[in-house]
CSV table of C-alpha atoms in Angstrom, one decimal:
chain,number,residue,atom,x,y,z
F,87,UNK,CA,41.1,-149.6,-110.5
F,88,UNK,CA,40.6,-152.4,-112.9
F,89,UNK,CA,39.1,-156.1,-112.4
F,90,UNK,CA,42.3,-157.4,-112.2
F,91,UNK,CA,43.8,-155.5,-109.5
F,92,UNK,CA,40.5,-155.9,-107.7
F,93,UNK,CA,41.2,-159.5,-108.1
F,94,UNK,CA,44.2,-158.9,-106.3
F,95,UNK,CA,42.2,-157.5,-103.4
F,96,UNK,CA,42.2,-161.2,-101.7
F,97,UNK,CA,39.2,-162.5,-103.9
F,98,UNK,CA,37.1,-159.1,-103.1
F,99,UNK,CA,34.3,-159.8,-105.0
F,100,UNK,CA,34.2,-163.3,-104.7
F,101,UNK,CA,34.6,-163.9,-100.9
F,102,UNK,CA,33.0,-160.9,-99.3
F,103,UNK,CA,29.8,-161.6,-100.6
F,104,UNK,CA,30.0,-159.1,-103.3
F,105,UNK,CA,29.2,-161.7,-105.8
F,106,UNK,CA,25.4,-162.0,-106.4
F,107,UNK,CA,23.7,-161.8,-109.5
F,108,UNK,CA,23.8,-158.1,-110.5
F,109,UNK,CA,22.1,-158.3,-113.7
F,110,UNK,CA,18.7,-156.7,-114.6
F,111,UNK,CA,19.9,-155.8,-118.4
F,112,UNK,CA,19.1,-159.2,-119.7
F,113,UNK,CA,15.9,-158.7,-120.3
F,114,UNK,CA,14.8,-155.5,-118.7
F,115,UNK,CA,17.7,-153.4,-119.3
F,116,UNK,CA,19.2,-151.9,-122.3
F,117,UNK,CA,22.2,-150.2,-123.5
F,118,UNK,CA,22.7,-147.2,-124.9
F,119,UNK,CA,22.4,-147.1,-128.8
F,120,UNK,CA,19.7,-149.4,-129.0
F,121,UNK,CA,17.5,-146.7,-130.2
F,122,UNK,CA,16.0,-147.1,-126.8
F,123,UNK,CA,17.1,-143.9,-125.3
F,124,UNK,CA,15.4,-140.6,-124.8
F,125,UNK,CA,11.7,-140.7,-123.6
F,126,UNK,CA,9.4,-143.3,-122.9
F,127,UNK,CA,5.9,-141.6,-122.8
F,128,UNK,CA,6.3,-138.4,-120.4
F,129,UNK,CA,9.9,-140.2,-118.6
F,130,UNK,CA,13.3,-139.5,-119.6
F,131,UNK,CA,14.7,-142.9,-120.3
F,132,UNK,CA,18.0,-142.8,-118.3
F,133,UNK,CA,20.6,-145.4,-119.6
F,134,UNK,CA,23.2,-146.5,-116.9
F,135,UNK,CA,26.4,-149.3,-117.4
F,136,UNK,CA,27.5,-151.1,-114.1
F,137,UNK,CA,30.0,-153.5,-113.6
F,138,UNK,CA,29.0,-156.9,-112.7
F,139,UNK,CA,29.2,-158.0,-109.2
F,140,UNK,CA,29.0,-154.2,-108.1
F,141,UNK,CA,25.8,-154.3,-106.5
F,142,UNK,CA,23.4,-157.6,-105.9
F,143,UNK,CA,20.1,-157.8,-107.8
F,144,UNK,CA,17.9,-157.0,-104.6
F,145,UNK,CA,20.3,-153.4,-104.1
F,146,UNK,CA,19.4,-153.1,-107.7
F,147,UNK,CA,15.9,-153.4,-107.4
F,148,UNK,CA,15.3,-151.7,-104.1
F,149,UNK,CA,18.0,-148.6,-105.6
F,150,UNK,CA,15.5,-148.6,-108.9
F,151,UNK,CA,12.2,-148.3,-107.3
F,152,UNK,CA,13.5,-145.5,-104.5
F,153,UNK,CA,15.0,-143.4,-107.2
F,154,UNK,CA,11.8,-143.7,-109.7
F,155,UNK,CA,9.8,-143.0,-106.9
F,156,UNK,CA,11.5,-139.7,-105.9
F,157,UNK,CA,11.8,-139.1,-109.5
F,158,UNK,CA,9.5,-140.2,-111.4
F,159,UNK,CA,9.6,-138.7,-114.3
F,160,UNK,CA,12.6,-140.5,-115.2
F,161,UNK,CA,13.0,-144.5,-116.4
F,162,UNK,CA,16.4,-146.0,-114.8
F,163,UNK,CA,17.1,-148.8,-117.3
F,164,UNK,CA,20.7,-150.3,-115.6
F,165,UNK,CA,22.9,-152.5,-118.1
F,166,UNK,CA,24.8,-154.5,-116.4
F,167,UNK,CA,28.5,-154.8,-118.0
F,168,UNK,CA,31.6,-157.3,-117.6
F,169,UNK,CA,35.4,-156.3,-116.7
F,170,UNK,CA,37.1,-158.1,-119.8
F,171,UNK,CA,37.2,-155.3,-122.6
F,172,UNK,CA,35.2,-152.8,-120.4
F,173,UNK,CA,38.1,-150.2,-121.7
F,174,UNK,CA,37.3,-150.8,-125.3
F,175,UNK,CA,33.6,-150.6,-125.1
F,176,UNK,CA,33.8,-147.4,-122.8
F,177,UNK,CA,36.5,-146.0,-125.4
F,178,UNK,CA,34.3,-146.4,-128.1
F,179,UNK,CA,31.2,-145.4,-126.8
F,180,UNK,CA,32.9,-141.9,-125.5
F,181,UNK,CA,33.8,-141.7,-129.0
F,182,UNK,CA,30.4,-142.2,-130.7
F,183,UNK,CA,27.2,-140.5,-130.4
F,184,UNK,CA,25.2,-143.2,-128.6
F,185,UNK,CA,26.7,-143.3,-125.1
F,186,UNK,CA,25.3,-143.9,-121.9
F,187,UNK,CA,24.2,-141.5,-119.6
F,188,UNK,CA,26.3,-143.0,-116.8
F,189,UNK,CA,29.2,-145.5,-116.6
F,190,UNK,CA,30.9,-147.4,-113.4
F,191,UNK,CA,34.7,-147.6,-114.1
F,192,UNK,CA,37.4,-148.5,-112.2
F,193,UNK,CA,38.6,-145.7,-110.2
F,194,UNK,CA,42.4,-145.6,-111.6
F,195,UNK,CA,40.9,-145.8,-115.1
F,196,UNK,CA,39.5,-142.5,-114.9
F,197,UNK,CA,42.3,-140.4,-116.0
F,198,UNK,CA,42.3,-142.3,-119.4
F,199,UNK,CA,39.0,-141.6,-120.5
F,200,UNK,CA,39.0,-138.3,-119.1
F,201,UNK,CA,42.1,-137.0,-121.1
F,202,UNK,CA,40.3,-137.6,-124.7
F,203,UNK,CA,38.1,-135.4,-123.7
F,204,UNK,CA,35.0,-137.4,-124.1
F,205,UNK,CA,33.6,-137.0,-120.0
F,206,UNK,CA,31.4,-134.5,-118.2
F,207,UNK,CA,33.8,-131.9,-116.1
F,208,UNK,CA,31.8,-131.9,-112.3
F,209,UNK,CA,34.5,-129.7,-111.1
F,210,UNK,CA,31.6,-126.5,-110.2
F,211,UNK,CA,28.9,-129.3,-109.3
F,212,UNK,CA,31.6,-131.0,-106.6
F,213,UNK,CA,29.6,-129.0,-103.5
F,214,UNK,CA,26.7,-130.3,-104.6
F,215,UNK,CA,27.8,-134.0,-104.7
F,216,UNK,CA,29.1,-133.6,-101.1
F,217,UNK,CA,32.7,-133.8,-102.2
F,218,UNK,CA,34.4,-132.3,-99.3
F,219,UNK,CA,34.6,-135.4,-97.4
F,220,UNK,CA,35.1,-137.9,-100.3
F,221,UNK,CA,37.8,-140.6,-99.9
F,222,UNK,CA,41.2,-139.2,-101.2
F,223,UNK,CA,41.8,-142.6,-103.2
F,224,UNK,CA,38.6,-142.1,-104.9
F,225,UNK,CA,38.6,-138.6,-105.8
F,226,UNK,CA,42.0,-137.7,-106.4
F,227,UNK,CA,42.0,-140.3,-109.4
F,228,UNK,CA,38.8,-138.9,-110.4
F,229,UNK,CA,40.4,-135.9,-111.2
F,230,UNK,CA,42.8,-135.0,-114.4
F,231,UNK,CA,44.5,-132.2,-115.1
F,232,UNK,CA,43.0,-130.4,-112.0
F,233,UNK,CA,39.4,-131.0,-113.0
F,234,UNK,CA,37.0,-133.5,-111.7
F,235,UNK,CA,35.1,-136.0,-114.2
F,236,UNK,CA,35.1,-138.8,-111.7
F,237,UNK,CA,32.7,-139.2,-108.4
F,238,UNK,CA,32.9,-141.7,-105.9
F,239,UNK,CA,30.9,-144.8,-105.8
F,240,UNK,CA,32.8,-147.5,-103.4
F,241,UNK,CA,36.1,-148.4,-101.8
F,242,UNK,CA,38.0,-151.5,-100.8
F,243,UNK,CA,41.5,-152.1,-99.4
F,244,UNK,CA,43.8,-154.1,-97.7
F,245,UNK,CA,44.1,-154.9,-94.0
F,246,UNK,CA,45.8,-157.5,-91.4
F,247,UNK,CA,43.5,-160.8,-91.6
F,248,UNK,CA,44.8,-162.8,-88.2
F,249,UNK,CA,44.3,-165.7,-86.3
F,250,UNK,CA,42.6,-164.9,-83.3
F,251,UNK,CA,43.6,-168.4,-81.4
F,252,UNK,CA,47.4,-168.0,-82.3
F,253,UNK,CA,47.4,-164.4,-81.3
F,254,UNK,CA,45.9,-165.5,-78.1
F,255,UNK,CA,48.3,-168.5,-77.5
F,256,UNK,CA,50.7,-165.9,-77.7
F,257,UNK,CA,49.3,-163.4,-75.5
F,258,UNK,CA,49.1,-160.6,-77.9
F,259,UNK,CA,46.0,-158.4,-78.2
F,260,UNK,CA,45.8,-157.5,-81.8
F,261,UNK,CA,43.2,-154.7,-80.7
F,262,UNK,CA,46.6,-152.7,-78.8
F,263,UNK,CA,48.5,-153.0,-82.7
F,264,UNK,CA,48.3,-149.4,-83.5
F,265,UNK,CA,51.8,-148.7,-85.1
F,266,UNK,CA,54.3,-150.2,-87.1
F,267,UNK,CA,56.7,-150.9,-84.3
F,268,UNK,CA,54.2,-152.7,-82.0
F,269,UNK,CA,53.2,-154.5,-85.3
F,270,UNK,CA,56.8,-155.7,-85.6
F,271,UNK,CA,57.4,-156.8,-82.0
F,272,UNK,CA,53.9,-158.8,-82.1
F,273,UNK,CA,54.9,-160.4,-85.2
F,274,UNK,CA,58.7,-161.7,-84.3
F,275,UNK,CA,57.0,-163.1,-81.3
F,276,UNK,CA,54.2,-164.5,-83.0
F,277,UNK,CA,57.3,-165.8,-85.3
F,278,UNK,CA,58.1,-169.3,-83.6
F,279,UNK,CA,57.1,-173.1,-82.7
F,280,UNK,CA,56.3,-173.8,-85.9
F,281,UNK,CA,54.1,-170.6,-86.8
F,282,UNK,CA,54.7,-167.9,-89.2
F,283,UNK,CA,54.5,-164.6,-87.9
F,284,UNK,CA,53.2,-163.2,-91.6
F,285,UNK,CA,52.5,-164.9,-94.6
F,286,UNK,CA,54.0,-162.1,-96.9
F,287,UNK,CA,55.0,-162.7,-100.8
F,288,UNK,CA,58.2,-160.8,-101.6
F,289,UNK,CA,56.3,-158.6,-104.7
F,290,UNK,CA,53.3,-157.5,-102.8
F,291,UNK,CA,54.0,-154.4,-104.0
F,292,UNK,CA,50.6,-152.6,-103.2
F,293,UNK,CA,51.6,-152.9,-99.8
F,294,UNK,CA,54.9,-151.6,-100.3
F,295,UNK,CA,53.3,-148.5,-102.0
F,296,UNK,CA,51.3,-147.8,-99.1
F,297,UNK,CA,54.4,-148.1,-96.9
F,298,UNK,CA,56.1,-145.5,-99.0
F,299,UNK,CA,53.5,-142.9,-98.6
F,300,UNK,CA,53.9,-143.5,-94.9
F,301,UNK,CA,57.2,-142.8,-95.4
F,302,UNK,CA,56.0,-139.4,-97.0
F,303,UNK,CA,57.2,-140.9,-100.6
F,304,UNK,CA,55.5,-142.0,-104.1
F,305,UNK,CA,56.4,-144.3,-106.7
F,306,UNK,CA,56.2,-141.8,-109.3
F,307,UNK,CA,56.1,-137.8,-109.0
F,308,UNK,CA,55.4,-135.0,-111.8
F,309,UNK,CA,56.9,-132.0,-112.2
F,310,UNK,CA,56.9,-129.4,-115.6
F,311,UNK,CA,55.0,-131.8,-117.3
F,312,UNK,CA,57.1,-135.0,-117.3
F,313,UNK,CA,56.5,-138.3,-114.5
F,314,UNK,CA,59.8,-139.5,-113.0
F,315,UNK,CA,59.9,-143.1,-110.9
F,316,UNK,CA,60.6,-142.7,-107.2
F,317,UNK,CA,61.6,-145.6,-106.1
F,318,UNK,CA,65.2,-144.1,-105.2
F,319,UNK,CA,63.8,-141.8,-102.8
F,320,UNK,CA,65.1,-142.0,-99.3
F,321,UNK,CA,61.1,-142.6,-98.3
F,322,UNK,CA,61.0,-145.1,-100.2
F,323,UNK,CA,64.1,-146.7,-99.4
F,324,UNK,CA,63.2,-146.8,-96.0
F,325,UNK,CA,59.7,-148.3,-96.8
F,326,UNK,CA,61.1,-151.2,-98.8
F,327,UNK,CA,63.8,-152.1,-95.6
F,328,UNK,CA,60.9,-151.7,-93.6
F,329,UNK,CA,59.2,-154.3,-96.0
F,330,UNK,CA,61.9,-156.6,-96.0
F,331,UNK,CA,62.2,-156.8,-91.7
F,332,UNK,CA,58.2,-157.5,-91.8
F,333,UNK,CA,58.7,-160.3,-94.7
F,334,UNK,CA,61.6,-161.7,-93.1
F,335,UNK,CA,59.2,-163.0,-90.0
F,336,UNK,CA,57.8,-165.7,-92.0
F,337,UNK,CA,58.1,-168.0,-95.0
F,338,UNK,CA,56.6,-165.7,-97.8
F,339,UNK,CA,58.7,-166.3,-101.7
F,340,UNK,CA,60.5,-163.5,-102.5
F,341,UNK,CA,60.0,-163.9,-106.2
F,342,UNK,CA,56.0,-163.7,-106.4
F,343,UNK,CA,53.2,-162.3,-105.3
F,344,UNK,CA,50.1,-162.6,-103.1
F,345,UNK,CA,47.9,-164.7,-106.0
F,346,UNK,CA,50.8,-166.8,-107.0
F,347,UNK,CA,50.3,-169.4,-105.2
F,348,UNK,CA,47.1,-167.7,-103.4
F,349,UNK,CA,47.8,-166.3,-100.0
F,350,UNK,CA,44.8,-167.4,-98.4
F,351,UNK,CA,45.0,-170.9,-99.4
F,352,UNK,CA,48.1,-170.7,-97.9
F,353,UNK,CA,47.3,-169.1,-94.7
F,354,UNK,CA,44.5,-172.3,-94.9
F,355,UNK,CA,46.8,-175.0,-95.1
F,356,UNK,CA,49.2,-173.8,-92.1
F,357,UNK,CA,50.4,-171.8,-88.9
F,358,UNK,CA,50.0,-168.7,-90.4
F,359,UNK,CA,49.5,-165.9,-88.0
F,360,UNK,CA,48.6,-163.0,-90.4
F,361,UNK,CA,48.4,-161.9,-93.9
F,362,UNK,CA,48.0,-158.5,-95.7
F,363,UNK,CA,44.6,-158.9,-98.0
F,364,UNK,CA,40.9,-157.9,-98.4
F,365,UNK,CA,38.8,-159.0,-95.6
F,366,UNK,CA,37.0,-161.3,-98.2
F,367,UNK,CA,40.7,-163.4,-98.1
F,368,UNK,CA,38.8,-164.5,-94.2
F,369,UNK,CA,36.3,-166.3,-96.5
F,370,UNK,CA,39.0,-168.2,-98.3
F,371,UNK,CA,40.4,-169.9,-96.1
F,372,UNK,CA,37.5,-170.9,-94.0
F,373,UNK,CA,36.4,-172.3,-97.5
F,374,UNK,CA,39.7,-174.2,-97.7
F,375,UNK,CA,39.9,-175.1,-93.9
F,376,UNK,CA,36.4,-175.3,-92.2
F,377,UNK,CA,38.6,-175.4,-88.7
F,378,UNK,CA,39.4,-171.9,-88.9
F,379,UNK,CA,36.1,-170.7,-88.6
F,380,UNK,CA,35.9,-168.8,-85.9
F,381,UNK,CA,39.1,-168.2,-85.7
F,382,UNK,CA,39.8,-165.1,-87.7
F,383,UNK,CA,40.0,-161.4,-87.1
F,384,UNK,CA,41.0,-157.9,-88.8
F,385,UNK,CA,42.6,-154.8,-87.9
F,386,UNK,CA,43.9,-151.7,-90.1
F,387,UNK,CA,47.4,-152.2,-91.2
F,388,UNK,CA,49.3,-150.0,-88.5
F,389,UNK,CA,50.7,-147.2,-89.3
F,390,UNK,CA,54.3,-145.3,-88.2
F,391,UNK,CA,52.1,-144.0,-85.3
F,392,UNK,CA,48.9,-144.8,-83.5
F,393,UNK,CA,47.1,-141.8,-84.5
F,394,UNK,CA,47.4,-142.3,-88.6
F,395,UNK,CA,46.4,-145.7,-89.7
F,396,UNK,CA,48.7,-147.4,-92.4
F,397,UNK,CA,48.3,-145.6,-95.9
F,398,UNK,CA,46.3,-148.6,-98.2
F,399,UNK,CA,46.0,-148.5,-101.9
F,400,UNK,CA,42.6,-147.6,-102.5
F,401,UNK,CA,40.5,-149.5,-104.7
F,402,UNK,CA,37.0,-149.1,-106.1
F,403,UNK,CA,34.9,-147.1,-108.8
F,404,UNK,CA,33.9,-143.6,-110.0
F,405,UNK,CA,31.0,-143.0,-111.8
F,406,UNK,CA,31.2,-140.4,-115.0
F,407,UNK,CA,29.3,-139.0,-117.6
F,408,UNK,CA,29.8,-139.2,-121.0
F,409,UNK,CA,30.1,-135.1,-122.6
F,410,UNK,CA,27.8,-137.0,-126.0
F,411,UNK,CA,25.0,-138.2,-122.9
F,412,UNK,CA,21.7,-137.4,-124.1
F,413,UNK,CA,20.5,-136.8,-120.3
F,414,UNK,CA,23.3,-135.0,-118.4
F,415,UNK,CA,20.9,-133.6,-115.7
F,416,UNK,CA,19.0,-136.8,-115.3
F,417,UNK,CA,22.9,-138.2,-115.0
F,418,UNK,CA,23.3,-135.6,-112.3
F,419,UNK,CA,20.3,-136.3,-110.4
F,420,UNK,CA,21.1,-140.2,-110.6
F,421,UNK,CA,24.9,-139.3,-109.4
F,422,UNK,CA,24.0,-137.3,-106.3
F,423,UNK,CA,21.5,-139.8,-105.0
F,424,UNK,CA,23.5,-143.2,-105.2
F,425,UNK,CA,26.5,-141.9,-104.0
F,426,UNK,CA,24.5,-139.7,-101.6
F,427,UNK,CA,24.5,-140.3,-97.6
F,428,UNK,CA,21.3,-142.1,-97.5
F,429,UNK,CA,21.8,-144.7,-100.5
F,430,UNK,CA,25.8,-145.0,-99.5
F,431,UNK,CA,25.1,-146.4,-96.2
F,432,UNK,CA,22.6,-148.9,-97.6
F,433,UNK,CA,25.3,-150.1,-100.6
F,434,UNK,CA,28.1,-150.3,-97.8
F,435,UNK,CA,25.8,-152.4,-95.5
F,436,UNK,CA,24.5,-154.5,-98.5
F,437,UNK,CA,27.8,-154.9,-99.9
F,438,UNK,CA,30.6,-155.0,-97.3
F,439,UNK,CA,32.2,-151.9,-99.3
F,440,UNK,CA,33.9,-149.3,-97.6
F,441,UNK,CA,31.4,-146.0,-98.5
F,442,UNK,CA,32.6,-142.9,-100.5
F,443,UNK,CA,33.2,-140.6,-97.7
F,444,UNK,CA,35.0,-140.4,-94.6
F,445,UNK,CA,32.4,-139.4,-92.4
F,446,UNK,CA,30.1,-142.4,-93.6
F,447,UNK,CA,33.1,-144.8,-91.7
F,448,UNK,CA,30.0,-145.7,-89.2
F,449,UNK,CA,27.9,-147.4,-91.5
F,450,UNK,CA,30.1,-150.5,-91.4
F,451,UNK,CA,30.5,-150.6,-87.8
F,452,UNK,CA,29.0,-153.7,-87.4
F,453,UNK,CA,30.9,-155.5,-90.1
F,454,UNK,CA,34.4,-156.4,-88.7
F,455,UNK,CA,36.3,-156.5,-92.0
F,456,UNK,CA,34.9,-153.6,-93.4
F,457,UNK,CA,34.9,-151.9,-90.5
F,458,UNK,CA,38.4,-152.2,-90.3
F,459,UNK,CA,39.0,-151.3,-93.9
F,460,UNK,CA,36.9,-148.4,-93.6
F,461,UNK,CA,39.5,-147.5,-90.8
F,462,UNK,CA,42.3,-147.8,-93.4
F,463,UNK,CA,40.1,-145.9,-96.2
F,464,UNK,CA,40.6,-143.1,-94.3
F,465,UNK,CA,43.9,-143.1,-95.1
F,466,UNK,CA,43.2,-144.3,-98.6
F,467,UNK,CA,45.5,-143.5,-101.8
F,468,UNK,CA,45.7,-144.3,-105.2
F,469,UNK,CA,48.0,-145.0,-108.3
F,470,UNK,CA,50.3,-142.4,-110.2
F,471,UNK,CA,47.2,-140.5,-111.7
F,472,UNK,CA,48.1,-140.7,-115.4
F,473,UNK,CA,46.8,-142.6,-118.0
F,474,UNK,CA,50.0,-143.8,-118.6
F,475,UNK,CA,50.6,-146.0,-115.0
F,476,UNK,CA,48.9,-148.7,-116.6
F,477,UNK,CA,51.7,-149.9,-119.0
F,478,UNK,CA,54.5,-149.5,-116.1
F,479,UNK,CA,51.9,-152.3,-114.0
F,480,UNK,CA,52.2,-154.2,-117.1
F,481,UNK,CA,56.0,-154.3,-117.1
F,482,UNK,CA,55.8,-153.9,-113.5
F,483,UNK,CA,59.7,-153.2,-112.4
F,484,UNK,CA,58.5,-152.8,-108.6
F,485,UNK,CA,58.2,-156.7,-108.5
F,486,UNK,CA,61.4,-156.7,-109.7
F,487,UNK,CA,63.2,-154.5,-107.6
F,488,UNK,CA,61.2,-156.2,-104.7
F,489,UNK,CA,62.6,-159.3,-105.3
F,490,UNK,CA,66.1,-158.1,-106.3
F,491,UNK,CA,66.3,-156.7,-102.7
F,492,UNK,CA,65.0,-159.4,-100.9
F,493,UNK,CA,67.5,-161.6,-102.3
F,494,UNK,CA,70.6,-159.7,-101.5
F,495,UNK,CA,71.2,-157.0,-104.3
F,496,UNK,CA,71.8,-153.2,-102.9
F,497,UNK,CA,68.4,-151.5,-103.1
F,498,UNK,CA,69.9,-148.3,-103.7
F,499,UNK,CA,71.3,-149.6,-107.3
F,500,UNK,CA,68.3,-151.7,-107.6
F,501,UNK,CA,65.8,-148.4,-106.4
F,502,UNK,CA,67.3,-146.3,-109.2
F,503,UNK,CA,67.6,-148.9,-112.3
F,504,UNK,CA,63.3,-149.5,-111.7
F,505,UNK,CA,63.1,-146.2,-110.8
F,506,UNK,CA,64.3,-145.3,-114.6
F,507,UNK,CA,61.9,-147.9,-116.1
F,508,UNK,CA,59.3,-146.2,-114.0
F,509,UNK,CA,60.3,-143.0,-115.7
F,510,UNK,CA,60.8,-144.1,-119.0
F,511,UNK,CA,57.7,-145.7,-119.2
F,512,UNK,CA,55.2,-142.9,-117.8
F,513,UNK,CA,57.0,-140.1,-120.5
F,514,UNK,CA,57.0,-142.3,-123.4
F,515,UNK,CA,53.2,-141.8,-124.0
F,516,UNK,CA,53.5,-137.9,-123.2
């Protein structure tokens, strides 16, 4: 997953308190190629990129000194690295001789590095990392061509962000909302007197996606080689009417989506019962409406029964290895400790992020929006995993169709004319 789409995740980063100042390579950090690299003295020098905002300086430094304390003969030197042009910089550095010994990329972006060949395979080291409980929507797009390069690092996703006082008004306990149907029947009578029952834009298409796999559907499937769109499908078909009953209960355009205008402003200015977003969307409109503090609440979107929470589109990072890194056993050693147990729960508590693995839910507990995401994780999926899905986002016929459907076109017709863009697009790179 890219900055962008993270951006999408309700102001993640900026509103959950993921933003602090992350940097320790102006100054005491380095990047690879620098002539820096190797040994300094008896330590291995081990260079690390991180995306800015992922972890706050004080994680940083307290991460640093445990590490170099259990290992000390090797030098952490972190470099911390922005989002715009992150591709470019990673695709040339896997390209030259000079790389890092570990990058943080996006989670989705995985299979595009992976397939030139220029990452560490982890597939036989998977055990060791701990992988059997690592979130599907981490770990399946760490993988390419049935081979992991990519391990978990964090998760975020969507949930329901509600107001506690209308709910109450209308005598609904969100904490009984366990399926889809119970969701609906809260939400048409949460639908009246001058109150939306959901904010929901008409091309919110990550939470259409995670309808669809509910539904047992994808947007895209492969088979013998070639990628064909999905849309058509009778899953998804019944996910996007399903969509259009839930949208249909408030005031939500049908022709944009949640950042245009911004959802949570929205929510600030207004009745608005509930809105699909990142729990850091809460800190939004408390921002734009002090009033409201207080006053919101999260739960896991619902799912078509109260056993399975709703499927959410997973987003987050991996962390690879470059195959030219000077230090791949250092990498190793760096890899198994931060996105170990003990140093998980302390970036998920830190952070508000959802950690890599299932069984690690608890550590969140007393954080009610990750908490609930971490509910949703669990249940967690990603994009199309090919390096191609990023050009049919670009183009992005799902809004389309979304909108098309909402407005009165037949969504079979519809289904099948972005379900041949879909197609069109993912085989054109092949």
């Amino acid at each position: 997953m890219n900055h962008r789409s993270l951006a999408l995740l309700g102001a993640l980063l900026l509103s959950t308190g993921l933003v602090a100042c992350s940097s320790s390579g102006d100054g005491s950090g380095h990047a690879s190629g620098d002539g820096s690299g190797g040994t300094a003295g008896a330590r291995t020098v081990l260079d690390v990129w991180l995306m800015r905002d992922s972890v706050s300086a004080a994680f940083q430094k307290e991460f640093e000194a445990g590490f170099e304390k259990d290992h000390p003969a090797i030098d952490v030197k972190i470099q911390t690295q922005e989002w715009d042009g992150i591709g470019e910089k990673v695709t040339a550095a896997l390209a030259g001789n000079d790389a890092p010994d570990v990058i943080e990329v996006g989670n989705t972006q995985v299979a595009r590095y992976a397939r030139s060949g220029g990452l560490t395979d982890f597939t036989d080291r998977v055990g060791e990392l701990g992988g059997g409980s690592w979130l599907k929507g981490l770990a399946e797009p760490g993988a390419y061509d049935g081979r992991q390069y990519g391990i978990p690092y964090y998760a975020a996703n969507r949930v329901v962000i509600y107001r506690t006082d209308l709910f109450r008004e209308a005598g609904i306990d969100a904490g009984t909302i366990k399926t889809r149907e119970q969701w609906l029947a809260a939400t048409k009578k949460l639908d009246r007197g001058g109150t939306q029952g959901i904010y929901l834009p008409g091309q919110n298409w990550y939470a259409l996606a995670g309808f669809i796999w509910d539904e047992g559907g994808d947007l895209a499937v492969e088979s013998g080689g070639a990628w064909k769109g999905r849309l058509d499908s009778p899953e998804a078909l019944r996910a996007m009417e399903f969509y259009r009953t839930l949208q249909a209960l408030g005031k939500g355009p049908k022709d944009s989506d949640e950042a245009q205008p911004p959802q949570a402003e929205v929510m600030a200015e207004g009745r608005i019962a509930q809105i699909i977003a990142a729990p850091g969307g809460a800190n939004v409109v408390m921002e734009k409406n002090p009033d409201l503090r207080g006053k919101l609440g999260f739960f896991p979107i619902p799912g078509k029964t109260a056993t399975t929470p709703g499927a959410v589109f997973t987003g987050g990072s991996d962390l690879v290895v470059p195959a030219a890194a000077a230090q791949q056993e250092e990498a190793f050693t760096f890899l198994k400790e931060l996105t170990g147990d003990a140093w998980q729960k302390k970036l998920a508590l830190a952070m508000s992020y959802v950690p890599n693995r299932t069984t690690l839910a608890g550590a969140v507990a007393s954080d009610p929006g990750a908490a609930a995401m971490a509910v949703g994780a669990a249940n967690g999926r990603a994009t199309p995993n090919t390096p191609e899905w990023a050009a049919v986002e670009a183009k992005n016929p799902i809004k389309d169709y979304m909108t098309a459907v909402l407005t009165g076109r037949d969504p079979k017709s519809e289904a099948a004319k972005a379900s041949r863009s879909i197609t069109d697009t993912l085989n054109s790179g092949s």
